[in-house]
Each structure stands twice: as structure tokens, then as C-alpha cells.
GROMACS .gro file of C-alpha atoms in nm:
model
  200
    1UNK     CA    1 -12.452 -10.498 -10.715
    2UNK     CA    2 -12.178 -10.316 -10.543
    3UNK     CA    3 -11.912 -10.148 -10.757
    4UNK     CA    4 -11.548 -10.039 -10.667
    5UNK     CA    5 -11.735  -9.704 -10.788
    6UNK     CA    6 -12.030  -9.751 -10.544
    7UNK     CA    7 -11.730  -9.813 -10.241
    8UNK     CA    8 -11.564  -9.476 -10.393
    9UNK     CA    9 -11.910  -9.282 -10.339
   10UNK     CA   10 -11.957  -9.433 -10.021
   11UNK     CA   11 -11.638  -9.321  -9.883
   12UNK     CA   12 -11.611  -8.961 -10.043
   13UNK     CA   13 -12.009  -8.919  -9.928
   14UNK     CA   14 -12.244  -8.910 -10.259
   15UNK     CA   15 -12.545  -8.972 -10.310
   16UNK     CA   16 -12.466  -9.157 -10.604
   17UNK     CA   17 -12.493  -9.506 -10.464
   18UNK     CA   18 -12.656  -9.487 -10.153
   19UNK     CA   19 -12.953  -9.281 -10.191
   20UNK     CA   20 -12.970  -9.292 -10.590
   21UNK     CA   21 -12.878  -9.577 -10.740
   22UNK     CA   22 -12.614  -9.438 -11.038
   23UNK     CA   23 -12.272  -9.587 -10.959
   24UNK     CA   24 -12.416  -9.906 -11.105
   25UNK     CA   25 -12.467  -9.787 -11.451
   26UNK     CA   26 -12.171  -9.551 -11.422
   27UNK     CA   27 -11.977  -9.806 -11.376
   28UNK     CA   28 -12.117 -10.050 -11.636
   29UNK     CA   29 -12.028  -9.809 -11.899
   30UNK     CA   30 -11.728  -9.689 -11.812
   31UNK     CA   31 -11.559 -10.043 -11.676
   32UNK     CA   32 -11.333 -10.119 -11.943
   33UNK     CA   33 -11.206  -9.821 -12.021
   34UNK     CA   34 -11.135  -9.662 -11.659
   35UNK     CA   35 -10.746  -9.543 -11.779
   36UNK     CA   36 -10.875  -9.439 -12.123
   37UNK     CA   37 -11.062  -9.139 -11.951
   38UNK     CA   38 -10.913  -8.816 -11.965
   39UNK     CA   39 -11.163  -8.514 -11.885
   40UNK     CA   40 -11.466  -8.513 -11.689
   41UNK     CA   41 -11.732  -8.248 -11.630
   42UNK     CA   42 -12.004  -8.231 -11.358
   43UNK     CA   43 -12.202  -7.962 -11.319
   44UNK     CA   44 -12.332  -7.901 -10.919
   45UNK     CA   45 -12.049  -7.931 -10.674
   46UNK     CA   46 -12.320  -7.977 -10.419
   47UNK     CA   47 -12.351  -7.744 -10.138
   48UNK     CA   48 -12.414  -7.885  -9.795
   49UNK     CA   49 -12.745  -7.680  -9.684
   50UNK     CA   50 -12.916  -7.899  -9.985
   51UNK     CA   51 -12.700  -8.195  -9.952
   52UNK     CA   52 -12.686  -8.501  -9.686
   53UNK     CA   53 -12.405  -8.746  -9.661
   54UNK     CA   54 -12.641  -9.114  -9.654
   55UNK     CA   55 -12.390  -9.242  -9.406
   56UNK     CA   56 -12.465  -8.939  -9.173
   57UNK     CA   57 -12.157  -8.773  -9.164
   58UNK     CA   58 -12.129  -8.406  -9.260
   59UNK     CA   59 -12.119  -8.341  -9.627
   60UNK     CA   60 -11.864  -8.193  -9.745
   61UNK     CA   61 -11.911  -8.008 -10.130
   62UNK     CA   62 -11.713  -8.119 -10.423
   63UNK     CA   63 -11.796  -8.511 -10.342
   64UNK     CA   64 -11.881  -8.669 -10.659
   65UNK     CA   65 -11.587  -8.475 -10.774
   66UNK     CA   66 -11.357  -8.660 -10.574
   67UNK     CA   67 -11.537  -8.996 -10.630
   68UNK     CA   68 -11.439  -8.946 -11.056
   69UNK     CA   69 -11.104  -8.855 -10.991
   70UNK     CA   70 -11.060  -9.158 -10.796
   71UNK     CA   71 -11.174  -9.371 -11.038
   72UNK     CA   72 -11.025  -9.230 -11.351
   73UNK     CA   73 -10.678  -9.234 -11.261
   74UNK     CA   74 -10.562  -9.007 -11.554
   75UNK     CA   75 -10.846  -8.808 -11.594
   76UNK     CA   76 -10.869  -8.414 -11.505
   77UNK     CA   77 -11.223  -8.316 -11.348
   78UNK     CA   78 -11.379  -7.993 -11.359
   79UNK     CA   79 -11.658  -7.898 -11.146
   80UNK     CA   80 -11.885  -7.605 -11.241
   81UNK     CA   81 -12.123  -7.453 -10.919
   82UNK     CA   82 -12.318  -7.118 -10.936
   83UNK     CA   83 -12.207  -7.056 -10.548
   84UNK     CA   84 -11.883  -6.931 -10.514
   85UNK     CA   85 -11.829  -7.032 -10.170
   86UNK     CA   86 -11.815  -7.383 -10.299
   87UNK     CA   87 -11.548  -7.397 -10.517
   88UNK     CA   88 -11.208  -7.525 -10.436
   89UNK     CA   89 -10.905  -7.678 -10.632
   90UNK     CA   90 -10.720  -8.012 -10.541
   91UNK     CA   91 -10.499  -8.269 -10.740
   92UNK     CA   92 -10.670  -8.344 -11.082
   93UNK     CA   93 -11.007  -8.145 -10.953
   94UNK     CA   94 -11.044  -7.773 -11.097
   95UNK     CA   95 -11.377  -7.556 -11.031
   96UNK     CA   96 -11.520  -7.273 -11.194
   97UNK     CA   97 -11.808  -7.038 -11.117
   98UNK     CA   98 -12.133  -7.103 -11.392
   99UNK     CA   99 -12.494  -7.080 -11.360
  100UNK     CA  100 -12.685  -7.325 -11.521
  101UNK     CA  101 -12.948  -7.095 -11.629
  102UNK     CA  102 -12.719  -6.857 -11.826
  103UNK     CA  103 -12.531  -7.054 -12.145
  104UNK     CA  104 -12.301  -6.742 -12.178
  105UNK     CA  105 -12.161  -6.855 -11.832
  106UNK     CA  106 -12.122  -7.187 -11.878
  107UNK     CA  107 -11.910  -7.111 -12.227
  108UNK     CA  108 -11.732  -6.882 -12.008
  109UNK     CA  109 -11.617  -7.131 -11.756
  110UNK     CA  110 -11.484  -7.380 -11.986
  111UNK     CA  111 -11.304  -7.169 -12.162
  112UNK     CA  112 -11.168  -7.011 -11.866
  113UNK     CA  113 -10.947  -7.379 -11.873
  114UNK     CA  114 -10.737  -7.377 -12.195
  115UNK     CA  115 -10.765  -7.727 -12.376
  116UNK     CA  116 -11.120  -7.781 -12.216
  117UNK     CA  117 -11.319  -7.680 -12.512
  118UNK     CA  118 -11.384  -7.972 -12.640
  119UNK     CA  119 -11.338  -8.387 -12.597
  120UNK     CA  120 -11.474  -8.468 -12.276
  121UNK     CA  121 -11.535  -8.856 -12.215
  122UNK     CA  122 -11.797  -8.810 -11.923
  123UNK     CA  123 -12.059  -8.502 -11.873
  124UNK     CA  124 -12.278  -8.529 -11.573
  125UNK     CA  125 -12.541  -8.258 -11.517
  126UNK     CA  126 -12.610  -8.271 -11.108
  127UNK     CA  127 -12.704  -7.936 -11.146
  128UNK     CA  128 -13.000  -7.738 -11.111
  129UNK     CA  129 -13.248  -8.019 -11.195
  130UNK     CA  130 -13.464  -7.704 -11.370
  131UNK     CA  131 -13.614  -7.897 -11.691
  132UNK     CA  132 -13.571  -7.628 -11.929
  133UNK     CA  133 -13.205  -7.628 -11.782
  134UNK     CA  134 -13.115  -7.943 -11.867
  135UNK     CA  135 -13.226  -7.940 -12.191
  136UNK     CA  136 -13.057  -7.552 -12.266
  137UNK     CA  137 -12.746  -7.765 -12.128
  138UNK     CA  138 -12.733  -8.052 -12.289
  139UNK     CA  139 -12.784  -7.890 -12.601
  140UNK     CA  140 -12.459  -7.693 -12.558
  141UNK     CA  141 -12.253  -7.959 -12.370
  142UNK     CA  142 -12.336  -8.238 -12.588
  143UNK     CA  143 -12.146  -8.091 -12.895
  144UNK     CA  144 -11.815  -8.128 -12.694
  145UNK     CA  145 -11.799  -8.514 -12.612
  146UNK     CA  146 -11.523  -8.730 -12.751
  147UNK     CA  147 -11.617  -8.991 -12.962
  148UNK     CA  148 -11.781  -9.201 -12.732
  149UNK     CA  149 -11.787  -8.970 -12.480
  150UNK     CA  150 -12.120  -9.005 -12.271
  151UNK     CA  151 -12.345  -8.714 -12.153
  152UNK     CA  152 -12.553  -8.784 -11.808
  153UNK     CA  153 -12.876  -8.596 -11.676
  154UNK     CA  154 -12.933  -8.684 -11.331
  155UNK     CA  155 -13.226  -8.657 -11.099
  156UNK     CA  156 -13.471  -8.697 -11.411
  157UNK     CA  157 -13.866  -8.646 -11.292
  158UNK     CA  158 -14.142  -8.738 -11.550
  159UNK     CA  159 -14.185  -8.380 -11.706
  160UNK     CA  160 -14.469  -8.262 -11.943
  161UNK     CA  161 -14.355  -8.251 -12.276
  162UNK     CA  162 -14.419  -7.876 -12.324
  163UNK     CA  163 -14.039  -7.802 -12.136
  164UNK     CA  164 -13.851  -8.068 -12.322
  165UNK     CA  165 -13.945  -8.403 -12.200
  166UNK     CA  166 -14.146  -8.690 -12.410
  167UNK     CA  167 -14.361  -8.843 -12.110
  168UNK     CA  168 -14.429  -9.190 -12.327
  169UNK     CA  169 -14.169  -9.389 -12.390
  170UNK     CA  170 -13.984  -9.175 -12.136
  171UNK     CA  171 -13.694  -8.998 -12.300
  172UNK     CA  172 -13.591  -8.635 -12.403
  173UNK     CA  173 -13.667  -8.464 -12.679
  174UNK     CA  174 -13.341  -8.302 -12.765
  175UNK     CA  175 -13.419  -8.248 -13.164
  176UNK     CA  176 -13.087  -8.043 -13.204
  177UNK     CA  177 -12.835  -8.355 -13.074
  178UNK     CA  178 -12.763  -8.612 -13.351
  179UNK     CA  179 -12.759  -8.890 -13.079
  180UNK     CA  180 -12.994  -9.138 -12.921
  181UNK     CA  181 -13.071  -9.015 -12.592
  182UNK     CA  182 -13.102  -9.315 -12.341
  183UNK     CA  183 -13.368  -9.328 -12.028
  184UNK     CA  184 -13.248  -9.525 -11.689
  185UNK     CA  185 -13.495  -9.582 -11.418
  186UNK     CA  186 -13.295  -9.709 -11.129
  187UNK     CA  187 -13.513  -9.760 -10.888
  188UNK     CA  188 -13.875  -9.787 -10.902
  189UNK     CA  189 -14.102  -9.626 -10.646
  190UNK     CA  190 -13.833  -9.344 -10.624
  191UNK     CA  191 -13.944  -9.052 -10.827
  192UNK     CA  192 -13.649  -8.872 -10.928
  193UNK     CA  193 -13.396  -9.173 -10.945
  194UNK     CA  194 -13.364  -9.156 -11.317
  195UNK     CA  195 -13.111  -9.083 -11.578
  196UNK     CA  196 -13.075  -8.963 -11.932
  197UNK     CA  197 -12.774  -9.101 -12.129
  198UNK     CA  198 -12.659  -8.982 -12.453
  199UNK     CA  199 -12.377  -9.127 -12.645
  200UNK     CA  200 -12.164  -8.960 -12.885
   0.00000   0.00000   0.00000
């Protein structure tokens, strides 16, 4: 079912409708409470040599970025990217240098923004995609939702258990989070078209 999020992803160019199947369940969660959303973080800004625009057009970085700011109308986005060249500052959209792999710079980032320590509604990892990443991450991230904030892993593959990942029922093993972590396969046949959700 087409959203006014899935048009907004369309437009801006990403992948989050067209080629995975996300806006959906974005949308479904976050539907009644649109103007209630004040601070989003995605991490992966998306750089274009990695990236392709479903409708064919050029990609152009910081998509998703624009696609959240669009629809939360009072919410701040921050982007975090560990390519410099990517980052780029617009109305309501604020980037910061962080590499996923290193926790020390992804502490550093956020801080770098005062206020943005803490009570984010939305965190989507769109990072890396490295398992043991996503796991380091959401361990650290998770901590600073707002009450019912909700923290997103993207671009979830079936991994062995030994870097994180449960493999039956499929889920995450994230034994330091005090929440119920949530698995979403959008689309089957398409290997990586799965989410994690965690709800604070």
C-alpha cells in the first residue's frame, strides 16, 4: 500500500519504498503521531558510487534525510556518514562525520550537537550493514530513545548467531537493551529486505 511516506521517498530518491519495502512499516508506526516527532537520527547519508536512485535519476546523498524531514514537520534530523565529502547542512537536516565501527566517534558526533544527547523518537541504522556493527550500535544508540522512541536496523541478512544474530525465530540478540527487539521481513524472496525494531 502506498504511503504519503512511500510518495516522499519516491520523490527525494530512496530506496526505502521502491527497492526495499520500509516506508510501509515506517509509516504504520509513526502515522498518528507525525507532529509529535521532534529528533531523528539515521546513520548512512548514502553516497552515490554505492547508491542508485530506483526511478533512474542520479542519486543524490542525504535522501532519506530529506524524505524524514518532510514528513516530520517539527522534527530536527541528523545524519551521521563516515565520508566527509557527503555531508551537507539544509533546513531542519544537520550532518556530522562518525564511523560506525568506532563508538568513540559516534559519541563524538552527537555530542558535537548540544541538546542531542538524548530523546530521539526515530533511530535508523542505514549504515554499514557490518553485523557486529549494528549490534555495537544499537547497544549505544538504544539508551537514548524517548519514551516510545523506536530504534530501526535496516538491510537485516540472516546472520549466524556467533556475531549477534539468533537465526530461529529471527531476531537479535541484544542481551544489554531492556526492550523487545522486533523482526520485519518485507518482502520475501529478497534477502536483505528486513528490519529490526526496538521500542523503548
Amino acid at each position: 500500500m502506498k504511503t504519503e511516506l512511500c510518495e516522499l521517498a519516491t520523490t527525494f530518491g530512496t530506496d526505502k519504498c521502491n527497492f526495499h519495502h520500509y516506508t510501509p512499516h515506517y509509516h504504520e508506526m509513526f502515522k498518528d503521531r507525525r507532529n509529535e516527532v521532534r529528533k531523528v537520527l539515521e546513520i548512512g547519508i548514502g553516497d552515490p558510487a554505492s547508491m542508485a536512485d530506483p526511478s533512474g535519476k542520479p542519486y543524490q546523498p542525504g535522501a532519506s534525510l530529506r524524505m524524514w524531514r518532510d514528513y516530520f514537520p517539527n522534527a530536527t534530523i541528523l545524519g551521521l556518514d563516515n565520508n566527509r565529502s557527503l555531508l551537507f547542512y539544509e533546513e531542519r537536516i544537520w550532518t556530522r562525520y562518525a564511523d560506525q565501527g568506532d563508538e568513540n566517534s559516534i559519541r563524538t558526533a552527537i555530542l558535537s550537537l548540544s541538546g542531542w544527547t538524548f530523546g530521539f523518537d526515530l533511530i535508523v541504522d542505514d549504515g554499514s550493514h557490518v553485523p557486529e556493527h549494528q549490534v555495537n550500535t544499537a547497544k549505544l544508540l538504544v539508551p537514548l530513545l524517548a519514551p516510545h522512541g523506536i530504534y530501526v536496523i535496516e538491510d537485516v541478512w540472516e546472520y549466524p548467531s556467533q556475531v549477534g544474530w539468533s537465526k530461529e525465530p529471527f531476531g537479535l540478540k541484544l542481551e544489554d537493551i531492556p526492550y523487545k527487539a522486533e523482526f520485519i521481513h518485507c518482502t520475501p524472496g529478497n534477502c536483505d529486505d528486513r528490519l529490526v525494531v526496538i521500542r523503548a
